[in-house]
Short mmCIF file of C-alpha atoms in Angstrom, two decimals:
data_model
loop_
_atom_site.label_atom_id
_atom_site.label_comp_id
_atom_site.label_asym_id
_atom_site.label_seq_id
_atom_site.Cartn_x
_atom_site.Cartn_y
_atom_site.Cartn_z
CA UNK A 1143 108.17 101.03 155.79
CA UNK A 1144 105.43 102.61 157.91
CA UNK A 1145 102.96 100.07 156.47
CA UNK A 1146 105.28 97.18 157.38
CA UNK A 1147 105.75 98.50 160.94
CA UNK A 1148 101.99 98.95 161.35
CA UNK A 1149 101.34 95.48 159.93
CA UNK A 1150 103.76 93.91 162.44
CA UNK A 1151 101.88 95.71 165.22
CA UNK A 1152 98.68 94.32 163.70
CA UNK A 1153 100.06 90.79 163.91
CA UNK A 1154 100.72 91.34 167.63
CA UNK A 1155 97.02 92.09 167.98
CA UNK A 1156 95.76 89.31 165.71
CA UNK A 1157 98.03 86.58 167.12
CA UNK A 1158 96.71 86.77 170.67
CA UNK A 1159 95.06 83.44 171.64
CA UNK A 1160 91.59 84.99 171.91
CA UNK A 1161 91.76 86.70 168.53
CA UNK A 1162 93.15 83.54 166.91
CA UNK A 1163 90.10 81.72 168.28
CA UNK A 1164 87.77 84.34 166.77
CA UNK A 1165 89.63 84.08 163.46
CA UNK A 1166 89.18 80.29 163.48
CA UNK A 1167 85.49 80.64 164.32
CA UNK A 1168 85.12 83.18 161.52
CA UNK A 1169 86.79 81.14 158.78
CA UNK A 1170 84.93 77.99 159.85
CA UNK A 1171 81.58 79.81 159.82
CA UNK A 1172 82.49 81.48 156.54
CA UNK A 1173 83.31 78.18 154.85
CA UNK A 1174 80.14 76.66 156.29
CA UNK A 1175 77.86 79.40 154.98
CA UNK A 1176 79.75 79.50 151.68
CA UNK A 1177 79.08 75.80 151.17
CA UNK A 1178 75.40 76.00 152.07
CA UNK A 1179 73.53 77.30 149.00
CA UNK A 1180 71.78 80.65 149.18
CA UNK A 1181 73.21 81.91 152.48
CA UNK A 1182 76.54 83.64 151.90
CA UNK A 1183 78.76 85.89 154.05
CA UNK A 1184 76.55 89.00 153.80
CA UNK A 1185 73.56 87.28 155.36
CA UNK A 1186 75.74 85.63 158.05
CA UNK A 1187 77.42 88.86 159.15
CA UNK A 1188 73.98 90.52 159.25
CA UNK A 1189 72.62 87.74 161.48
CA UNK A 1190 75.60 88.06 163.83
CA UNK A 1191 75.41 91.85 164.26
CA UNK A 1192 73.05 91.65 167.28
CA UNK A 1193 75.08 88.80 168.82
CA UNK A 1194 78.48 90.51 168.50
CA UNK A 1195 77.42 93.91 169.83
CA UNK A 1196 79.08 93.15 173.20
CA UNK A 1197 82.36 91.85 171.74
CA UNK A 1198 85.49 94.03 171.59
CA UNK A 1199 85.58 95.68 168.14
CA UNK A 1200 88.92 94.08 167.12
CA UNK A 1201 87.69 90.54 167.90
CA UNK A 1202 84.37 91.12 166.15
CA UNK A 1203 85.98 92.39 162.95
CA UNK A 1204 88.58 89.62 162.92
CA UNK A 1205 85.69 87.15 163.00
CA UNK A 1206 83.76 89.09 160.32
CA UNK A 1207 86.86 89.12 158.09
CA UNK A 1208 87.15 85.35 158.48
CA UNK A 1209 83.50 84.94 157.51
CA UNK A 1210 84.04 87.22 154.48
CA UNK A 1211 87.06 85.33 153.12
CA UNK A 1212 85.69 81.94 154.19
CA UNK A 1213 82.48 82.52 152.26
CA UNK A 1214 84.53 83.05 149.09
CA UNK A 1215 86.39 79.77 149.68
CA UNK A 1216 83.28 77.75 150.53
CA UNK A 1217 81.18 79.07 147.64
CA UNK A 1218 83.25 77.10 145.14
CA UNK A 1219 82.23 73.80 146.78
CA UNK A 1220 78.54 74.46 146.11
CA UNK A 1221 79.23 75.58 142.55
CA UNK A 1222 81.38 72.55 141.71
CA UNK A 1223 79.46 69.73 143.43
CA UNK A 1224 75.89 71.05 143.24
CA UNK A 1225 76.07 73.31 140.16
CA UNK A 1226 74.40 76.01 142.27
CA UNK A 1227 76.40 79.25 142.49
CA UNK A 1228 75.69 80.92 145.83
CA UNK A 1229 76.53 84.34 144.35
CA UNK A 1230 76.70 85.75 140.82
CA UNK A 1231 80.50 85.85 141.00
CA UNK A 1232 80.54 82.02 141.21
CA UNK A 1233 78.60 81.41 137.99
CA UNK A 1234 81.74 80.66 135.96
CA UNK A 1235 83.03 78.29 138.63
CA UNK A 1236 79.78 76.35 138.36
CA UNK A 1237 80.01 76.34 134.55
CA UNK A 1238 83.42 74.65 134.33
CA UNK A 1239 83.83 73.17 137.82
CA UNK A 1240 80.64 71.13 137.71
CA UNK A 1241 81.60 69.74 134.30
CA UNK A 1242 84.95 68.64 135.81
CA UNK A 1243 83.13 67.03 138.74
CA UNK A 1244 80.85 65.08 136.38
CA UNK A 1245 83.98 63.71 134.70
CA UNK A 1246 85.27 62.45 138.04
CA UNK A 1247 87.65 65.37 138.57
CA UNK A 1248 85.85 67.04 141.49
CA UNK A 1249 88.96 66.76 143.69
CA UNK A 1250 91.10 68.68 141.15
CA UNK A 1251 88.40 71.35 140.67
CA UNK A 1252 88.07 71.91 144.43
CA UNK A 1253 91.85 71.96 144.88
CA UNK A 1254 92.53 74.54 142.16
CA UNK A 1255 89.70 76.69 143.53
CA UNK A 1256 91.04 76.50 147.11
CA UNK A 1257 94.71 77.07 146.23
CA UNK A 1258 93.80 79.80 143.74
CA UNK A 1259 91.72 81.49 146.43
CA UNK A 1260 94.68 81.31 148.81
CA UNK A 1261 97.14 82.73 146.26
CA UNK A 1262 94.79 85.53 145.16
CA UNK A 1263 93.69 86.32 148.71
CA UNK A 1264 97.28 86.58 149.93
CA UNK A 1265 98.45 88.75 147.02
CA UNK A 1266 95.33 90.89 147.33
CA UNK A 1267 95.95 91.38 151.06
CA UNK A 1268 99.57 92.42 150.34
CA UNK A 1269 98.27 95.01 147.86
CA UNK A 1270 95.68 96.14 150.43
CA UNK A 1271 98.44 96.53 153.03
CA UNK A 1272 100.36 99.06 150.93
CA UNK A 1273 97.52 100.66 148.93
CA UNK A 1274 95.16 101.47 151.81
CA UNK A 1275 97.50 103.78 153.81
CA UNK A 1276 98.55 105.63 150.63
CA UNK A 1277 94.92 106.21 149.59
CA UNK A 1278 93.99 107.21 153.16
CA UNK A 1279 96.70 109.90 153.14
CA UNK A 1280 95.22 111.36 149.94
CA UNK A 1281 91.60 110.93 151.06
CA UNK A 1282 92.15 113.22 154.07
CA UNK A 1283 92.42 116.15 151.64
CA UNK A 1284 89.18 115.37 149.75
CA UNK A 1285 86.58 118.14 150.40
CA UNK A 1286 82.98 117.32 151.46
CA UNK A 1287 81.67 118.22 147.99
CA UNK A 1288 83.95 115.58 146.39
CA UNK A 1289 83.00 113.02 149.07
CA UNK A 1290 79.34 113.61 148.22
CA UNK A 1291 80.16 113.15 144.51
CA UNK A 1292 82.03 109.91 145.27
CA UNK A 1293 78.99 108.55 147.11
CA UNK A 1294 76.81 109.49 144.11
CA UNK A 1295 79.24 107.59 141.88
CA UNK A 1296 79.01 104.55 144.14
CA UNK A 1297 75.20 104.77 144.06
CA UNK A 1298 75.05 104.87 140.26
CA UNK A 1299 77.68 102.23 139.49
CA UNK A 1300 76.36 99.75 142.05
CA UNK A 1301 72.76 100.24 140.91
CA UNK A 1302 73.78 99.67 137.30
CA UNK A 1303 75.98 96.63 138.03
CA UNK A 1304 73.78 94.57 140.35
CA UNK A 1305 70.84 92.94 138.63
CA UNK A 1306 69.86 92.63 134.99
CA UNK A 1307 68.27 96.08 134.73
CA UNK A 1308 69.85 99.42 135.76
CA UNK A 1309 66.34 100.83 136.25
CA UNK A 1310 65.50 98.10 138.77
CA UNK A 1311 68.80 98.81 140.50
CA UNK A 1312 67.99 102.52 140.79
CA UNK A 1313 64.48 101.78 142.10
CA UNK A 1314 66.03 99.51 144.74
CA UNK A 1315 68.52 102.28 145.62
CA UNK A 1316 65.80 104.91 146.06
CA UNK A 1317 63.84 102.52 148.27
CA UNK A 1318 66.93 102.19 150.49
CA UNK A 1319 67.49 105.96 150.52
CA UNK A 1320 63.89 106.48 151.65
CA UNK A 1321 64.31 104.01 154.52
CA UNK A 1322 67.54 105.77 155.52
CA UNK A 1323 65.66 109.09 155.87
CA UNK A 1324 63.11 107.74 158.35
CA UNK A 1325 63.47 109.33 161.79
CA UNK A 1326 64.26 112.74 163.27
CA UNK A 1327 66.34 115.18 161.23
CA UNK A 1328 69.31 115.94 163.51
CA UNK A 1329 69.67 119.50 162.19
CA UNK A 1330 66.07 120.76 162.20
CA UNK A 1331 64.53 118.33 164.70
CA UNK A 1332 61.68 117.56 162.29
CA UNK A 1333 60.26 114.04 162.09
CA UNK A 1334 60.54 112.48 158.61
CA UNK A 1335 58.47 109.57 157.27
CA UNK A 1336 57.53 108.39 160.78
CA UNK A 1337 53.79 107.99 160.00
CA UNK A 1338 53.06 109.35 163.46
CA UNK A 1339 54.71 106.37 165.16
CA UNK A 1340 56.99 107.32 168.10
CA UNK A 1341 58.94 104.07 167.59
CA UNK A 1342 60.24 105.48 164.29
CA UNK A 1343 61.56 108.79 165.67
CA UNK A 1344 65.05 107.28 166.13
CA UNK A 1345 64.92 105.72 162.66
CA UNK A 1346 64.67 102.07 161.67
CA UNK A 1347 67.38 99.77 163.06
CA UNK A 1348 69.67 98.89 160.19
CA UNK A 1349 69.98 95.32 161.47
CA UNK A 1350 66.19 94.92 161.17
CA UNK A 1351 66.28 96.12 157.56
CA UNK A 1352 69.20 93.90 156.55
CA UNK A 1353 67.96 90.73 158.26
CA UNK A 1354 64.48 91.30 156.85
CA UNK A 1355 65.62 91.89 153.25
CA UNK A 1356 68.36 89.27 153.27
CA UNK A 1357 67.50 86.49 155.70
CA UNK A 1358 63.68 86.50 155.86
CA UNK A 1359 63.33 87.46 152.19
CA UNK A 1360 65.69 84.68 151.13
CA UNK A 1361 63.90 82.15 153.36
CA UNK A 1362 60.50 82.99 151.86
CA UNK A 1363 61.93 82.89 148.33
CA UNK A 1364 63.57 79.49 148.87
CA UNK A 1365 60.38 78.13 150.46
CA UNK A 1366 58.41 79.19 147.38
CA UNK A 1367 60.78 77.30 145.06
CA UNK A 1368 61.63 74.13 146.99
CA UNK A 1369 59.69 71.87 144.64
CA UNK A 1370 61.19 73.49 141.54
CA UNK A 1371 64.87 73.55 142.54
CA UNK A 1372 66.03 69.97 142.90
CA UNK A 1373 69.67 69.28 142.21
CA UNK A 1374 71.85 66.23 142.76
CA UNK A 1375 75.08 66.48 144.73
CA UNK A 1376 78.11 64.90 143.06
CA UNK A 1377 79.94 62.59 145.44
CA UNK A 1378 83.54 63.49 146.34
CA UNK A 1379 85.94 60.62 146.92
CA UNK A 1380 89.10 61.54 148.85
CA UNK A 1381 90.68 64.91 149.60
CA UNK A 1382 91.00 67.84 147.22
CA UNK A 1383 94.24 67.32 145.28
CA UNK A 1384 95.96 68.21 141.99
CA UNK A 1385 98.32 66.43 139.62
CA UNK A 1386 101.53 68.01 138.30
CA UNK A 1387 99.72 68.76 135.01
CA UNK A 1388 96.93 70.52 136.93
CA UNK A 1389 99.51 72.69 138.70
CA UNK A 1390 101.14 73.56 135.40
CA UNK A 1391 97.84 74.64 133.86
CA UNK A 1392 96.61 76.54 136.94
CA UNK A 1393 99.39 78.79 138.23
CA UNK A 1394 99.28 81.35 135.41
CA UNK A 1395 95.46 81.69 135.55
CA UNK A 1396 95.75 82.26 139.32
CA UNK A 1397 98.11 85.21 138.77
CA UNK A 1398 96.13 86.65 135.84
CA UNK A 1399 92.87 86.34 137.79
CA UNK A 1400 94.44 88.15 140.74
CA UNK A 1401 95.65 90.97 138.47
CA UNK A 1402 92.10 91.41 137.13
CA UNK A 1403 90.20 90.97 140.39
CA UNK A 1404 91.94 93.37 142.76
CA UNK A 1405 91.55 96.61 140.71
CA UNK A 1406 87.88 95.91 139.96
CA UNK A 1407 87.20 95.30 143.64
CA UNK A 1408 88.99 98.50 144.64
CA UNK A 1409 86.88 100.82 142.45
CA UNK A 1410 83.16 101.55 143.03
CA UNK A 1411 82.07 99.25 140.21
CA UNK A 1412 80.05 96.57 141.93
CA UNK A 1413 82.27 93.74 143.15
CA UNK A 1414 83.53 90.53 141.57
CA UNK A 1415 81.15 89.72 138.71
CA UNK A 1416 82.98 91.65 135.96
CA UNK A 1417 86.55 90.39 136.70
CA UNK A 1418 85.41 86.75 136.92
CA UNK A 1419 83.82 86.93 133.46
CA UNK A 1420 86.84 88.81 132.08
CA UNK A 1421 89.17 86.20 133.56
CA UNK A 1422 87.18 83.36 131.97
CA UNK A 1423 87.25 85.10 128.56
CA UNK A 1424 90.99 85.75 128.85
CA UNK A 1425 91.80 82.16 129.83
CA UNK A 1426 89.73 80.82 126.98
CA UNK A 1427 91.71 82.93 124.50
CA UNK A 1428 95.12 82.08 125.97
CA UNK A 1429 94.53 78.39 126.61
CA UNK A 1430 96.32 75.69 124.63
CA UNK A 1431 93.19 73.57 125.08
CA UNK A 1432 90.30 75.86 124.04
CA UNK A 1433 88.21 72.85 123.02
CA UNK A 1434 87.89 71.89 126.73
CA UNK A 1435 86.08 75.10 127.67
CA UNK A 1436 82.44 74.45 128.33
CA UNK A 1437 83.32 70.80 128.97
CA UNK A 1438 85.41 71.14 132.15
CA UNK A 1439 88.62 73.17 131.64
CA UNK A 1440 90.66 73.61 134.81
CA UNK A 1441 91.77 77.09 133.69
CA UNK A 1442 88.09 78.10 133.67
CA UNK A 1443 87.97 77.37 137.42
CA UNK A 1444 91.43 78.61 138.44
CA UNK A 1445 91.29 82.09 136.86
CA UNK A 1446 87.76 83.17 137.87
CA UNK A 1447 88.16 81.85 141.43
CA UNK A 1448 91.38 83.84 141.80
CA UNK A 1449 89.67 86.95 140.39
CA UNK A 1450 86.76 86.46 142.81
CA UNK A 1451 88.99 86.31 145.89
CA UNK A 1452 91.34 89.09 144.79
CA UNK A 1453 88.33 91.37 144.33
CA UNK A 1454 87.27 90.52 147.91
CA UNK A 1455 90.54 92.05 149.14
CA UNK A 1456 90.12 94.97 146.74
CA UNK A 1457 86.65 95.75 148.10
CA UNK A 1458 88.22 96.51 151.50
CA UNK A 1459 90.29 99.36 150.01
CA UNK A 1460 87.40 101.84 149.40
CA UNK A 1461 85.61 100.56 152.51
CA UNK A 1462 88.49 101.29 154.91
CA UNK A 1463 89.89 104.41 153.23
CA UNK A 1464 86.75 106.19 151.96
CA UNK A 1465 83.89 104.50 153.80
CA UNK A 1466 82.41 103.35 150.47
CA UNK A 1467 81.05 99.78 150.28
CA UNK A 1468 81.01 98.23 146.80
CA UNK A 1469 79.39 94.89 147.67
CA UNK A 1470 76.63 93.58 149.93
CA UNK A 1471 79.06 92.17 152.50
CA UNK A 1472 81.08 95.41 152.53
CA UNK A 1473 77.86 97.36 153.15
CA UNK A 1474 77.07 95.22 156.18
CA UNK A 1475 80.66 95.53 157.43
CA UNK A 1476 80.18 99.32 157.22
CA UNK A 1477 77.04 98.94 159.34
CA UNK A 1478 79.08 96.90 161.82
CA UNK A 1479 81.59 99.76 162.08
CA UNK A 1480 78.72 102.17 162.72
CA UNK A 1481 77.34 99.79 165.38
CA UNK A 1482 80.56 100.41 167.33
CA UNK A 1483 80.41 104.16 166.73
CA UNK A 1484 83.20 104.05 164.13
CA UNK A 1485 83.16 105.64 160.67
CA UNK A 1486 85.49 104.05 158.09
CA UNK A 1487 87.56 106.59 156.22
CA UNK A 1488 91.02 108.11 156.16
CA UNK A 1489 90.91 109.10 159.85
CA UNK A 1490 90.20 105.51 160.90
CA UNK A 1491 93.88 104.68 160.31
CA UNK A 1492 94.82 107.42 162.82
CA UNK A 1493 92.11 107.07 165.47
CA UNK A 1494 91.76 103.25 165.42
CA UNK A 1495 95.01 102.02 163.87
CA UNK A 1496 95.12 98.93 166.11
CA UNK A 1497 91.71 97.85 164.81
CA UNK A 1498 92.55 98.45 161.13
CA UNK A 1499 95.95 96.77 161.19
CA UNK A 1500 94.72 93.92 163.39
CA UNK A 1501 91.97 93.35 160.80
CA UNK A 1502 94.45 93.39 157.88
CA UNK A 1503 96.87 91.06 159.70
CA UNK A 1504 94.01 88.64 160.42
CA UNK A 1505 93.39 88.34 156.66
CA UNK A 1506 96.84 86.75 156.22
CA UNK A 1507 96.18 84.39 159.14
CA UNK A 1508 92.68 83.57 157.93
CA UNK A 1509 93.97 82.68 154.46
CA UNK A 1510 96.35 80.09 155.92
CA UNK A 1511 93.59 78.70 158.13
CA UNK A 1512 91.23 78.45 155.17
CA UNK A 1513 93.73 76.52 153.07
CA UNK A 1514 94.24 74.09 155.95
CA UNK A 1515 90.47 73.71 156.40
CA UNK A 1516 89.50 73.36 152.75
CA UNK A 1517 92.03 70.93 151.28
CA UNK A 1518 91.99 68.01 153.77
CA UNK A 1519 88.39 68.55 154.93
CA UNK A 1520 86.76 68.92 151.50
CA UNK A 1521 84.72 65.68 151.91
CA UNK A 1522 83.35 66.98 155.23
CA UNK A 1523 82.21 70.26 153.69
CA UNK A 1524 80.70 68.35 150.76
CA UNK A 1525 78.51 66.34 153.15
CA UNK A 1526 76.93 69.57 154.42
CA UNK A 1527 75.20 69.89 151.05
CA UNK A 1528 73.00 66.95 152.12
CA UNK A 1529 71.34 68.96 154.94
CA UNK A 1530 67.63 69.34 154.10
CA UNK A 1531 67.01 72.94 153.11
CA UNK A 1532 63.70 73.27 155.05
CA UNK A 1533 65.56 72.59 158.32
CA UNK A 1534 68.33 74.98 157.38
CA UNK A 1535 66.10 77.93 156.51
CA UNK A 1536 63.76 77.31 159.44
CA UNK A 1537 66.79 77.70 161.71
CA UNK A 1538 67.75 80.95 159.94
CA UNK A 1539 64.22 82.30 160.43
CA UNK A 1540 64.27 81.52 164.16
CA UNK A 1541 67.76 83.01 164.57
CA UNK A 1542 66.67 86.13 162.69
CA UNK A 1543 63.63 86.66 164.88
CA UNK A 1544 65.52 86.17 168.16
CA UNK A 1545 68.37 88.44 167.01
CA UNK A 1546 66.10 91.33 166.03
CA UNK A 1547 63.97 91.04 169.18
CA UNK A 1548 67.10 91.10 171.35
CA UNK A 1549 68.05 94.58 170.04
CA UNK A 1550 65.30 96.51 171.84
CA UNK A 1551 62.96 93.77 173.18
CA UNK A 1552 60.35 95.33 170.91
CA UNK A 1553 57.43 93.63 169.19
CA UNK A 1554 57.30 96.62 166.80
CA UNK A 1555 60.77 95.58 165.51
CA UNK A 1556 59.38 92.12 164.76
CA UNK A 1557 56.53 93.68 162.76
CA UNK A 1558 59.09 95.69 160.77
CA UNK A 1559 61.15 92.51 160.27
CA UNK A 1560 58.13 90.75 158.78
CA UNK A 1561 57.36 93.72 156.51
CA UNK A 1562 60.92 93.92 155.20
CA UNK A 1563 60.95 90.12 154.80
CA UNK A 1564 57.92 90.28 152.49
CA UNK A 1565 59.51 93.19 150.59
CA UNK A 1566 62.74 91.18 150.27
CA UNK A 1567 60.80 88.23 148.88
CA UNK A 1568 59.05 90.51 146.39
CA UNK A 1569 62.37 91.98 145.26
CA UNK A 1570 63.76 88.51 144.54
CA UNK A 1571 60.53 87.37 142.90
CA UNK A 1572 60.50 90.32 140.48
CA UNK A 1573 64.28 90.49 139.99
CA UNK A 1574 65.04 93.68 141.93
CA UNK A 1575 68.59 93.55 143.39
CA UNK A 1576 68.74 93.83 147.18
CA UNK A 1577 72.30 95.22 147.45
CA UNK A 1578 71.52 98.77 146.16
CA UNK A 1579 68.76 99.06 148.75
CA UNK A 1580 71.13 98.06 151.56
CA UNK A 1581 73.78 100.53 150.37
CA UNK A 1582 71.12 103.25 150.09
CA UNK A 1583 70.09 102.69 153.72
CA UNK A 1584 73.70 102.97 154.96
CA UNK A 1585 75.17 105.65 152.70
CA UNK A 1586 72.04 107.80 152.35
CA UNK A 1587 72.52 109.60 155.70
CA UNK A 1588 76.27 109.91 155.01
CA UNK A 1589 75.58 111.51 151.61
CA UNK A 1590 73.09 113.91 153.21
CA UNK A 1591 75.67 114.87 155.86
CA UNK A 1592 78.42 115.55 153.28
CA UNK A 1593 75.98 117.54 151.12
CA UNK A 1594 74.96 119.74 154.04
CA UNK A 1595 78.56 120.23 155.18
CA UNK A 1596 79.56 121.36 151.68
CA UNK A 1597 76.68 123.88 151.57
CA UNK A 1598 77.48 125.17 155.07
CA UNK A 1599 81.10 125.80 154.04
CA UNK A 1600 79.85 127.89 151.09
CA UNK A 1601 77.07 129.70 153.02
CA UNK A 1602 74.42 127.84 151.03
CA UNK A 1603 75.92 128.46 147.58
CA UNK A 1604 75.41 125.35 145.38
CA UNK A 1605 78.25 126.54 143.13
CA UNK A 1606 80.57 124.84 145.65
CA UNK A 1607 79.99 121.64 143.67
CA UNK A 1608 81.47 123.27 140.55
CA UNK A 1609 84.51 124.92 142.15
CA UNK A 1610 86.60 121.80 142.79
CA UNK A 1611 87.98 120.11 139.63
CA UNK A 1612 87.83 116.72 141.38
CA UNK A 1613 84.15 117.20 142.27
CA UNK A 1614 83.29 118.30 138.73
CA UNK A 1615 85.13 115.32 137.23
CA UNK A 1616 83.33 112.83 139.51
CA UNK A 1617 79.92 114.41 138.85
CA UNK A 1618 80.54 114.28 135.09
CA UNK A 1619 81.44 110.60 135.49
CA UNK A 1620 78.17 110.04 137.36
CA UNK A 1621 76.26 111.77 134.57
CA UNK A 1622 78.03 109.69 131.92
CA UNK A 1623 77.30 106.49 133.86
CA UNK A 1624 73.60 107.37 133.77
CA UNK A 1625 73.35 108.57 130.16
CA UNK A 1626 75.82 106.49 128.12
CA UNK A 1627 74.23 103.03 128.81
CA UNK A 1628 70.78 104.42 127.92
CA UNK A 1629 72.10 105.91 124.66
CA UNK A 1630 73.89 102.70 123.70
CA UNK A 1631 70.77 100.67 124.44
CA UNK A 1632 68.62 103.02 122.33
CA UNK A 1633 71.05 102.74 119.39
CA UNK A 1634 71.06 98.96 119.65
CA UNK A 1635 67.25 98.94 119.65
CA UNK A 1636 67.16 101.09 116.49
CA UNK A 1637 69.50 98.72 114.66
CA UNK A 1638 67.22 95.81 115.45
#
């Protein structure tokens, strides 16, 4: 009942006229950037970090939550009408949804994606409402050694999940960890990796790193491929709608996708890619029309879209209760918390309960807003796909430059932005995932702090990491996550 009482208090915060306006702005922006190929909610939140620094924290996070959920809704439009998944979790939607659109069933594909997103998002938010406080109560008792082990687990699983190669993921992670160490060591006062530059003594602004790797890197990558990537947009006639038969074939996949998506989002396993593929496989096996799969089966859109949005709610569980981001957008949301001097974790529910519960309540409101925006206005969102991409990415580049310069009015920050932009382009060009680097930058200093705290509590005795059964279990899991895939790959290579 405490969760219900807190949620009602959160609705009092979220339903104020000003916060409703920020929620509407967030879901509209989120849908917009979800529709436009190659942008996504992570990049948008990163671009807005400098702009929102003066906003009240509750209003800023209500808007960010709207962008986060809205991006999930809008991404299906690009996948279905353009056959261009904005994120890896939308690949399955593109596979079946675009086939439906080519058969003249674009309206049904968009409708089942939007309604499935609403159903999964709402159920996922209900689960978040009751799961987050329970986990936060347990997380308060976790010792620093176990927190350090949990961060190590997040590092390994995210590096292995994002990208085609675990080695590339780990290289990206270590690059991020190195960037996170730049600056003055708060304990010893020694400068680290500053190259003799006084501008680096306070470290590198996280916003500069994120905007460089995401926005500038993506812009350069798209510019290098404009002549190669030419796709036709399928025209949408009328609003997104479903027949009675479509409803009958969609409601069970929505529920099954939700059941798969939320748990995978809530564990440090790398977001929504796995549950969307599992959902597609499950629906193909259970379908009464398996011959339609690969040719435009509505179940192949309904289930994975529900799994995708349920995992988005699940991702907020470790972020709010443990301070562990398991996706790119969650990592940038963690940076936004740090921008306001807040550290997500179990104490956040005690020290900033109005912010947490206002954020959770806004997810319910945002889901309703998104359904109202996406069903009747589907043709409007579809027309946005006709915007020339050079104009779009030129605007992003200008916005990125102005945003970074506004942080400190420093030309040195612009030089760093350009450097990280070139690095971001190189990472995309050679298939190195960007997300592990971002998470390394954010969680690296946190891991160092927990490691030092654990050693201080034991007077410098490293055996502290072997004294807690929970810490030992997590560290063994980390070791298994590193060794087992390599062993399995070696065995497979021998068989060949």
